[in-house]
Coordinates of C-alpha atoms and ligand atoms in Angstrom, one line a residue:
M914 CA 79.2 106.7 131.4
I915 CA 80.9 108.8 128.7
H916 CA 80.2 107.1 125.4
Q917 CA 76.5 106.8 126.0
T918 CA 76.1 110.4 126.9
R919 CA 78.1 112.1 124.2
T920 CA 77.3 113.1 120.6
K921 CA 79.7 112.3 117.8
V922 CA 80.9 115.2 115.7
K923 CA 79.9 113.2 112.5
D924 CA 76.3 113.1 113.7
V925 CA 76.2 116.8 114.6
L926 CA 77.3 117.7 111.1
A927 CA 75.2 115.2 109.2
E928 CA 71.8 115.4 110.9
N929 CA 69.5 118.3 111.7
K930 CA 69.9 118.7 115.5
E931 CA 68.9 122.5 115.6
G932 CA 68.2 123.6 119.0
Q933 CA 69.4 120.4 120.8
E934 CA 71.6 120.6 123.8
I935 CA 74.5 118.2 123.4
L936 CA 77.8 117.1 124.8
V937 CA 80.8 116.6 122.6
W938 CA 84.3 115.3 123.3
G939 CA 87.2 115.7 121.0
W940 CA 90.6 117.3 120.2
I941 CA 91.2 121.0 119.3
R942 CA 92.4 121.4 115.8
S943 CA 92.6 125.1 115.9
S944 CA 91.4 127.9 118.0
R945 CA 91.3 131.7 117.6
F946 CA 89.9 134.3 119.9
S947 CA 88.8 138.0 119.4
K948 CA 87.7 140.3 122.2
A949 CA 84.1 139.1 122.2
L950 CA 84.2 135.7 120.4
G951 CA 86.2 132.5 120.4
F952 CA 86.2 129.9 117.5
I953 CA 87.4 126.4 118.1
Q954 CA 87.5 123.5 115.6
I955 CA 87.0 120.2 117.4
N956 CA 87.5 116.7 115.9
D957 CA 86.8 113.4 117.6
G958 CA 87.8 111.1 114.8
S959 CA 84.2 110.2 113.7
S960 CA 84.4 112.3 110.6
F961 CA 87.2 114.0 108.6
E962 CA 85.4 117.3 109.1
S963 CA 85.5 119.2 112.4
L964 CA 82.8 120.9 114.4
Q965 CA 83.0 124.6 115.1
L966 CA 82.4 125.8 118.6
V967 CA 81.4 129.4 119.0
I968 CA 82.1 130.9 122.4
D969 CA 80.6 134.1 123.6
L970 CA 83.4 135.5 125.7
N971 CA 81.0 138.1 127.4
K972 CA 79.0 135.2 128.9
M973 CA 81.7 132.6 129.5
V974 CA 85.1 132.7 131.1
V975 CA 87.7 130.4 129.5
N976 CA 91.2 129.6 130.1
K977 CA 92.7 130.4 126.6
S978 CA 96.1 129.1 127.6
E979 CA 94.7 125.6 127.7
L980 CA 92.6 125.7 124.7
L981 CA 95.4 125.1 122.4
T982 CA 95.8 122.9 119.2
G983 CA 95.9 119.3 120.4
S984 CA 94.2 119.6 123.7
C985 CA 91.4 117.3 124.5
I986 CA 88.2 118.9 125.7
K987 CA 84.5 118.2 126.7
V988 CA 82.0 120.7 125.5
S989 CA 78.3 121.3 126.2
G990 CA 76.2 123.6 123.9
K991 CA 73.3 124.1 121.6
V992 CA 73.3 123.2 117.9
V993 CA 72.6 126.2 115.8
E994 CA 72.8 127.0 112.1
S995 CA 76.3 128.1 111.1
Q996 CA 76.8 131.7 110.2
G997 CA 80.1 130.9 108.2
G998 CA 80.0 129.2 104.9
N999 CA 82.1 126.1 105.7
Q1000 CA 79.5 123.9 107.5
D1001 CA 75.7 123.8 108.1
W1002 CA 75.9 123.4 111.9
E1003 CA 78.0 124.8 114.7
L1004 CA 77.8 124.7 118.6
Q1005 CA 76.9 127.6 120.6
T1006 CA 79.0 126.7 123.6
S1007 CA 77.8 126.8 127.2
R1008 CA 80.5 124.9 129.0
I1009 CA 84.1 123.7 128.2
E1010 CA 86.0 121.4 130.4
V1011 CA 89.7 120.7 129.5
V1012 CA 90.4 116.9 129.7
G1013 CA 94.0 116.7 128.6
V1014 CA 96.1 119.7 127.9
A1015 CA 98.4 119.9 124.9
D1016 CA 100.8 122.7 125.7
N1017 CA 102.9 124.6 123.2
T1018 CA 105.5 121.8 123.0
Y1019 CA 102.9 119.6 121.1
P1020 CA 104.8 118.9 117.9
L1021 CA 101.8 119.2 115.6
Q1022 CA 101.1 122.8 115.6
K1023 CA 98.9 124.5 113.1
K1024 CA 101.5 124.8 110.3
R1025 CA 101.9 122.2 107.7
H1026 CA 104.7 119.5 108.4
R1027 CA 106.9 117.7 106.1
F1028 CA 106.1 114.0 105.8
E1029 CA 109.6 113.1 106.6
F1030 CA 109.2 114.8 110.0
L1031 CA 105.8 113.1 110.6
R1032 CA 107.3 109.7 109.8
E1033 CA 109.5 110.1 113.0
I1034 CA 106.4 110.4 115.2
P1035 CA 104.1 107.8 113.9
H1036 CA 102.3 107.7 117.1
L1037 CA 101.4 111.4 116.8
R1038 CA 101.0 111.9 113.1
T1039 CA 97.6 110.0 113.3
K1040 CA 96.2 113.3 114.6
S1041 CA 97.1 115.3 111.5
N1042 CA 94.6 116.1 108.8
T1043 CA 96.5 114.2 106.1
F1044 CA 96.6 111.0 108.2
L1045 CA 93.0 111.4 109.3
A1046 CA 92.1 111.5 105.5
V1047 CA 94.5 108.7 104.3
F1048 CA 93.4 106.3 107.0
K1049 CA 89.6 107.0 106.4
V1050 CA 90.2 106.2 102.8
R1051 CA 92.3 103.1 103.7
N1052 CA 89.4 101.9 105.9
R1053 CA 86.8 102.5 103.4
L1054 CA 88.8 100.8 100.7
S1055 CA 89.3 97.8 102.8
K1056 CA 85.5 97.5 103.3
A1057 CA 85.0 98.1 99.5
I1058 CA 87.3 95.2 98.8
H1059 CA 85.5 92.9 101.1
D1060 CA 82.2 94.0 99.8
F1061 CA 83.1 93.4 96.2
F1062 CA 84.2 89.8 96.8
Q1063 CA 81.5 89.0 99.3
E1064 CA 78.8 90.2 97.0
K1065 CA 80.1 87.8 94.4
G1066 CA 80.1 84.9 96.8
F1067 CA 83.9 84.6 97.2
L1068 CA 85.1 82.9 100.4
Y1069 CA 87.4 84.9 102.6
V1070 CA 90.4 82.6 103.5
H1071 CA 92.8 83.6 106.3
A1072 CA 96.2 82.4 104.8
P1073 CA 98.9 81.4 107.3
I1074 CA 101.7 83.9 108.1
L1075 CA 104.2 81.1 109.0
T1076 CA 105.2 79.0 106.0
V1077 CA 107.9 76.8 104.6
N1078 CA 107.4 78.1 101.0
D1079 CA 108.9 81.2 99.4
C1080 CA 105.9 81.6 97.0
E1081 CA 107.7 84.1 94.7
G1082 CA 111.0 82.4 94.8
G1083 CA 112.7 85.6 95.2
G1084 CA 114.7 84.8 98.3
E1085 CA 113.1 87.7 100.1
A1086 CA 111.4 85.9 103.0
F1087 CA 112.1 86.8 106.6
Q1088 CA 113.1 83.7 108.5
A1089 CA 111.1 83.0 111.7
T1090 CA 112.8 81.2 114.5
N1091 CA 112.7 80.8 118.3
L1092 CA 116.4 80.0 118.4
N1093 CA 118.5 82.5 120.2
L1094 CA 120.6 83.8 117.3
D1095 CA 123.2 85.3 119.7
E1096 CA 124.1 81.7 120.8
I1097 CA 124.6 80.2 117.3
N1098 CA 128.1 79.5 116.1
G1099 CA 128.6 78.1 112.7
T1100 CA 125.9 75.8 111.2
V1101 CA 122.3 75.9 112.5
D1102 CA 120.9 72.7 114.0
Y1103 CA 117.2 73.0 113.0
S1104 CA 116.2 70.0 115.1
N1105 CA 116.4 72.6 118.0
D1106 CA 114.3 75.1 116.3
F1107 CA 110.5 75.4 117.1
F1108 CA 109.3 73.7 113.8
K1109 CA 112.4 71.5 113.4
Q1110 CA 112.9 73.1 110.0
K1111 CA 113.4 76.4 108.2
V1112 CA 110.3 78.6 108.5
F1113 CA 109.5 82.0 107.0
L1114 CA 106.9 84.8 107.2
T1115 CA 104.8 84.5 104.2
V1116 CA 105.5 86.6 101.1
S1117 CA 102.1 85.7 99.6
G1118 CA 99.0 83.8 100.6
Q1119 CA 98.5 82.4 97.1
L1120 CA 99.8 78.9 97.5
E1121 CA 97.4 78.4 100.4
A1122 CA 94.5 80.1 98.6
E1123 CA 94.7 77.7 95.7
P1124 CA 93.6 74.5 97.5
F1125 CA 90.5 76.5 98.7
A1126 CA 89.8 77.7 95.1
L1127 CA 90.0 74.0 94.0
S1128 CA 87.3 73.2 96.4
H1129 CA 85.3 76.3 97.2
G1130 CA 85.5 77.8 93.8
E1131 CA 86.1 81.5 94.3
V1132 CA 88.1 82.7 97.2
Y1133 CA 90.3 85.5 98.4
T1134 CA 92.8 86.4 101.0
F1135 CA 93.4 89.8 102.5
G1136 CA 96.2 90.0 105.0
P1137 CA 99.7 91.0 105.8
T1138 CA 102.6 89.8 103.8
F1139 CA 106.4 90.2 104.5
R1140 CA 109.4 90.8 102.2
A1141 CA 112.9 91.6 102.9
D1142 CA 113.0 93.4 99.6
P1143 CA 116.4 95.0 99.0
S1144 CA 114.9 97.9 97.1
D1145 CA 114.3 100.5 99.6
T1146 CA 112.0 102.6 97.4
P1147 CA 108.9 104.8 98.1
R1148 CA 106.8 101.8 96.7
H1149 CA 108.4 99.0 98.8
A1150 CA 107.6 98.0 102.4
A1151 CA 108.8 95.1 104.4
E1152 CA 105.3 94.5 105.8
F1153 CA 102.4 95.3 103.4
W1154 CA 98.8 94.1 102.9
M1155 CA 97.8 92.0 99.9
I1156 CA 94.5 90.9 98.5
E1157 CA 94.8 87.6 96.6
P1158 CA 91.7 86.3 94.9
E1159 CA 92.0 82.9 93.5
M1160 CA 89.2 81.4 91.2
A1161 CA 88.5 78.0 89.9
F1162 CA 87.2 77.8 86.3
Y1163 CA 88.6 81.1 85.3
D1164 CA 90.9 81.4 82.4
F1165 CA 93.2 84.2 81.5
E1166 CA 90.4 86.4 79.9
D1167 CA 88.1 85.8 82.8
L1168 CA 90.9 87.0 85.2
R1169 CA 91.5 90.1 83.1
L1170 CA 87.9 91.1 83.1
L1171 CA 87.5 90.4 86.9
I1172 CA 90.5 92.6 87.7
Q1173 CA 89.1 95.5 85.7
E1174 CA 85.7 95.3 87.2
F1175 CA 87.2 95.1 90.7
I1176 CA 89.5 98.0 90.3
K1177 CA 86.7 100.1 88.8
S1178 CA 84.3 99.2 91.5
I1179 CA 86.6 100.0 94.4
T1180 CA 87.7 103.2 92.8
L1181 CA 84.1 104.3 92.3
T1182 CA 83.3 103.6 95.9
I1183 CA 86.1 105.8 97.2
K1184 CA 85.1 108.6 94.7
E1185 CA 81.6 108.6 95.9
E1186 CA 82.1 107.9 99.6
C1187 CA 85.3 109.7 100.5
Q1188 CA 84.4 113.1 99.1
A1189 CA 85.6 115.3 102.0
E1190 CA 88.9 113.3 102.2
L1191 CA 89.5 113.5 98.6
A1192 CA 88.9 117.2 98.4
F1193 CA 91.5 117.7 101.1
L1194 CA 94.0 115.5 99.4
K1195 CA 93.5 117.2 96.1
K1196 CA 94.2 120.5 97.7
F1197 CA 97.2 119.7 99.7
V1198 CA 98.7 116.4 98.3
E1199 CA 98.0 115.8 94.6
P1200 CA 96.2 118.4 92.5
E1201 CA 95.7 115.9 89.7
L1202 CA 93.7 113.5 91.8
D1203 CA 90.6 113.8 89.7
A1204 CA 92.5 112.8 86.6
R1205 CA 93.7 109.7 88.3
F1206 CA 90.1 108.5 89.1
D1207 CA 89.0 109.4 85.6
A1208 CA 91.8 107.3 84.1
I1209 CA 90.4 104.3 85.8
L1210 CA 86.7 105.0 85.5
D1211 CA 86.4 106.4 82.1
H1212 CA 88.2 103.7 79.9
D1213 CA 88.6 100.0 79.5
F1214 CA 92.1 99.1 80.5
T1215 CA 94.5 98.8 77.6
S1216 CA 96.3 95.6 77.2
I1217 CA 99.6 95.0 75.5
T1218 CA 101.8 91.9 75.5
F1219 CA 105.3 92.0 76.8
E1220 CA 106.6 91.8 73.3
E1221 CA 104.6 94.7 72.3
A1222 CA 105.9 96.6 75.2
V1223 CA 109.5 96.0 74.3
D1224 CA 108.6 97.1 70.8
I1225 CA 107.1 100.4 71.9
L1226 CA 110.1 101.0 74.2
N1227 CA 112.6 100.3 71.5
K1228 CA 110.8 102.6 69.0
S1229 CA 110.3 105.4 71.6
G1230 CA 113.6 107.2 70.7
K1231 CA 114.2 107.5 74.5
K1232 CA 117.5 106.6 76.1
F1233 CA 117.0 104.1 78.9
E1234 CA 119.7 103.0 81.2
N1235 CA 119.0 99.4 80.2
K1236 CA 117.6 98.4 76.8
A1237 CA 114.4 96.5 77.1
V1238 CA 114.8 93.0 75.6
W1239 CA 112.9 89.7 75.6
G1240 CA 114.0 87.5 78.4
E1241 CA 114.7 90.3 80.9
D1242 CA 112.2 92.0 83.2
L1243 CA 111.3 95.5 82.6
G1244 CA 112.8 98.1 84.9
I1245 CA 110.9 100.9 86.7
E1246 CA 112.2 103.3 83.9
H1247 CA 110.5 101.2 81.3
E1248 CA 107.2 100.9 83.3
R1249 CA 107.2 104.6 84.0
Y1250 CA 107.6 105.4 80.3
L1251 CA 104.9 103.1 79.2
V1252 CA 102.3 104.1 81.8
D1253 CA 103.1 107.8 82.4
E1254 CA 104.3 109.0 79.1
H1255 CA 103.1 106.6 76.3
F1256 CA 99.6 105.6 77.5
G1257 CA 98.9 107.9 80.4
K1258 CA 96.4 105.5 82.0
P1259 CA 96.3 102.0 83.5
I1260 CA 97.6 99.2 81.3
F1261 CA 97.9 95.5 81.4
I1262 CA 101.2 94.0 80.2
T1263 CA 100.6 90.3 79.5
D1264 CA 102.4 87.2 78.5
Y1265 CA 105.8 87.8 80.0
P1266 CA 108.8 85.6 79.2
E1267 CA 108.7 82.4 81.2
N1268 CA 112.3 82.6 82.4
F1269 CA 112.0 85.2 85.1
K1270 CA 108.4 84.7 86.1
S1271 CA 107.1 82.5 89.0
F1272 CA 106.9 78.8 88.7
Y1273 CA 103.1 78.5 89.1
M1274 CA 102.2 80.6 86.0
R1275 CA 100.8 78.7 83.1
L1276 CA 103.1 78.0 80.2
N1277 CA 101.6 79.4 76.9
D1278 CA 101.5 77.3 73.8
D1279 CA 104.6 79.1 72.5
K1280 CA 106.5 77.4 75.4
K1281 CA 108.4 80.7 76.0
S1282 CA 105.9 83.0 77.6
V1283 CA 103.4 82.6 80.5
A1284 CA 99.7 83.5 80.9
C1285 CA 100.4 86.4 83.3
L1286 CA 99.7 90.0 83.6
D1287 CA 100.8 93.1 85.5
L1288 CA 98.5 96.1 85.9
L1289 CA 100.4 99.3 85.9
V1290 CA 99.0 102.7 86.9
P1291 CA 100.4 106.2 86.2
G1292 CA 102.6 107.7 88.9
I1293 CA 102.9 104.3 90.7
G1294 CA 103.8 101.5 88.3
E1295 CA 102.9 97.9 89.2
I1296 CA 99.9 97.5 91.6
I1297 CA 98.9 93.9 90.5
T1298 CA 100.5 90.7 89.2
G1299 CA 98.2 87.8 88.3
S1300 CA 98.2 84.7 86.2
Q1301 CA 96.3 81.6 85.0
R1302 CA 97.9 78.9 87.1
E1303 CA 99.7 75.9 85.7
E1304 CA 97.1 73.2 86.4
R1305 CA 99.0 70.3 84.5
Y1306 CA 100.9 68.2 87.0
D1307 CA 103.9 67.3 84.9
M1308 CA 104.4 70.9 83.6
L1309 CA 104.2 72.2 87.0
Q1310 CA 106.7 69.7 88.3
S1311 CA 109.1 70.4 85.5
R1312 CA 108.9 74.2 86.1
L1313 CA 109.6 73.7 89.8
Q1314 CA 112.7 71.8 88.9
S1315 CA 114.0 74.0 86.2
K1316 CA 113.6 77.0 88.6
G1317 CA 115.8 75.2 91.1
L1318 CA 113.2 75.0 93.8
E1319 CA 113.2 72.2 96.4
V1320 CA 110.4 70.1 94.9
E1321 CA 110.0 68.3 98.2
L1322 CA 108.7 71.4 99.9
Y1323 CA 106.1 71.9 97.2
Q1324 CA 104.8 68.3 97.2
W1325 CA 101.7 69.3 99.0
Y1326 CA 101.1 72.0 96.3
L1327 CA 101.8 69.6 93.4
E1328 CA 99.1 67.2 94.9
T1329 CA 96.5 69.8 94.4
R1330 CA 97.0 69.1 90.7
R1331 CA 97.1 65.3 91.2
W1332 CA 93.5 64.7 92.0
G1333 CA 90.8 66.8 90.2
S1334 CA 93.0 69.5 88.9
A1335 CA 91.1 72.3 87.2
P1336 CA 92.0 75.4 85.3
H1337 CA 92.1 78.3 87.7
S1338 CA 93.5 81.9 87.9
G1339 CA 94.3 84.5 90.5
F1340 CA 96.0 87.7 91.2
G1341 CA 97.6 89.8 94.0
L1342 CA 96.8 93.5 94.7
G1343 CA 99.1 95.5 96.9
L1344 CA 96.7 97.4 99.2
E1345 CA 99.2 100.3 99.8
R1346 CA 100.0 100.6 96.2
I1347 CA 96.4 101.3 95.1
L1348 CA 95.9 103.4 98.2
M1349 CA 98.9 105.5 97.1
Y1350 CA 97.3 105.9 93.7
L1351 CA 93.8 106.9 95.1
T1352 CA 95.1 109.4 97.7
G1353 CA 98.0 110.8 95.8
M1354 CA 100.4 110.1 98.6
K1355 CA 103.9 109.6 97.3
N1356 CA 105.5 107.3 99.8
I1357 CA 104.3 104.0 100.9
K1358 CA 105.5 104.8 104.5
D1359 CA 102.7 107.5 104.6
V1360 CA 99.8 105.0 103.8
I1361 CA 100.8 102.5 106.5
P1362 CA 99.9 103.1 110.2
F1363 CA 103.2 102.0 111.6
P1364 CA 105.4 101.4 108.5
R1365 CA 107.9 98.6 108.5
A1366 CA 110.0 99.8 105.6
G1367 CA 113.5 100.9 105.1
R1368 CA 115.9 99.7 107.7
K1369 CA 114.7 101.1 111.0
L1370 CA 111.4 100.4 112.7
Y1371 CA 111.1 103.6 114.9
Ligands
4AD1057 O1 103.8 90.8 92.1 P1 103.8 90.0 93.4 O2 105.1 89.6 94.0 O3 102.9 88.8 93.2 C1 102.5 87.8 94.1 O4 102.9 87.8 95.2 C2 101.6 86.8 93.6 N1 101.6 85.7 94.5 C3 100.2 87.4 93.5 C4 99.1 86.4 93.1 O5 99.0 86.1 92.0 N2 98.3 85.9 94.1 O6 103.0 90.9 94.5 C5 101.7 91.3 94.2 C6 101.6 92.8 94.5 C7 102.4 93.7 93.7 O7 101.9 94.0 92.4 C8 102.5 94.9 94.5 O8 101.4 95.7 94.4 C9 102.5 94.4 95.9 O9 102.0 93.1 95.8 N3 103.9 94.4 96.5 C10 104.4 95.2 97.4 N4 103.8 96.2 98.0 C11 104.6 96.9 98.8 N5 105.8 96.6 99.2 C12 106.4 95.5 98.6 N6 107.7 95.1 99.0 C13 105.7 94.8 97.6 N7 105.9 93.7 96.9 C14 104.8 93.4 96.2
MG1058 MG1 104.7 91.5 90.4

């Protein structure tokens, strides 16, 4: 038995175990030796902080050549009050056994490495301090998201990954097939394919969440989504996680209030419960991290309409590559100006022109805009898109047609409006986008365990 007999580093650091003899397993993060003493930082993943081992070299013989950064060791000793200022407790070591040596070819030596280099070794970068911090925050954030919705009584729906619908109509869906593509010449005969029709990996769980909202009331999905997005930017991944709440009997105003409450709530949880990780990230990744938290926690989110946004941009005196106009989507240069320079805090932009927004967004009374919003945050841009859904059967049908979508494939979706339709709203939050904001990480590839982004997997 190993697990039953070991003590976790987290428990040594957090509880008073003074005088207790314990056994710890973990990996060496750093070691240094003087003539009489050795100091080793050991981490077992249970906490971001490491435990200091103190070795009296007059009493113990150790093989220093194996006690190198990255080596796995098994250590016995007595918990004592720490003499140094960094932690309360340390281990007076009585026995060290080397379990798995990491020699000096180990790529993650003590110096700081560039993230580009670490991306080439995703199977090893998990051991670095930055990734220990980022993935602890990702884990805590995921729990905070579930807690928020569970405490409000939302139903967690597992939306399918395989689908026939391109929810966003962006033509960015990956096709899924069991045909051997190498054997296909010319036109594809789908009657030979597994589903006998064209099938894709989902770009969004929304369409399947809606029938659940229209029966269970308040629901959410939280799962992977896939997009062959041509924009290979630091904010785009081909495989990313989305949280998509969908609520019956919520109008646009209810939606906006829920989003604000949700984002503030999960931000506060991270601030309060990931203090060691945030202190590290602030020191080494994003010095302005506190300001990012304040920008969310200290204010109500400002809300402007698309029309007002265009007006601000045109009066800014700033030269943009493309002029902002009604009827064309804002570019990243516009979003950046609004959120980073003009407002300097999170903003909602609402009521976008109907022509380039998704078919399911509810048409406003002006007949030219839809009841939708984007939430933009400084340094990142868009993290959320949401809308009140078009609940009127005829309107929905005509929007599907005018957008050139194959109405037949959306017949099932239309039927949700045929019997007992109801006003409802929902939104999608990109998990990695908010994680980038809360950790200060600049590239989406560095907040995903094994990123599927860009053009090469490994
Ligand atoms: O704005 P999007 O495309 O909206 C939807 O998919 C709706 N169905 C959501 C809904 O109403 N239920 O995507 C939602 C969010 C974006 O705001 C962004 O945060 C994230 O998903 N996102 C991406 N994140 C990483 N890489 C990509 N390629 C992303 N595309 C969208
Ligand atoms: Mg969007």
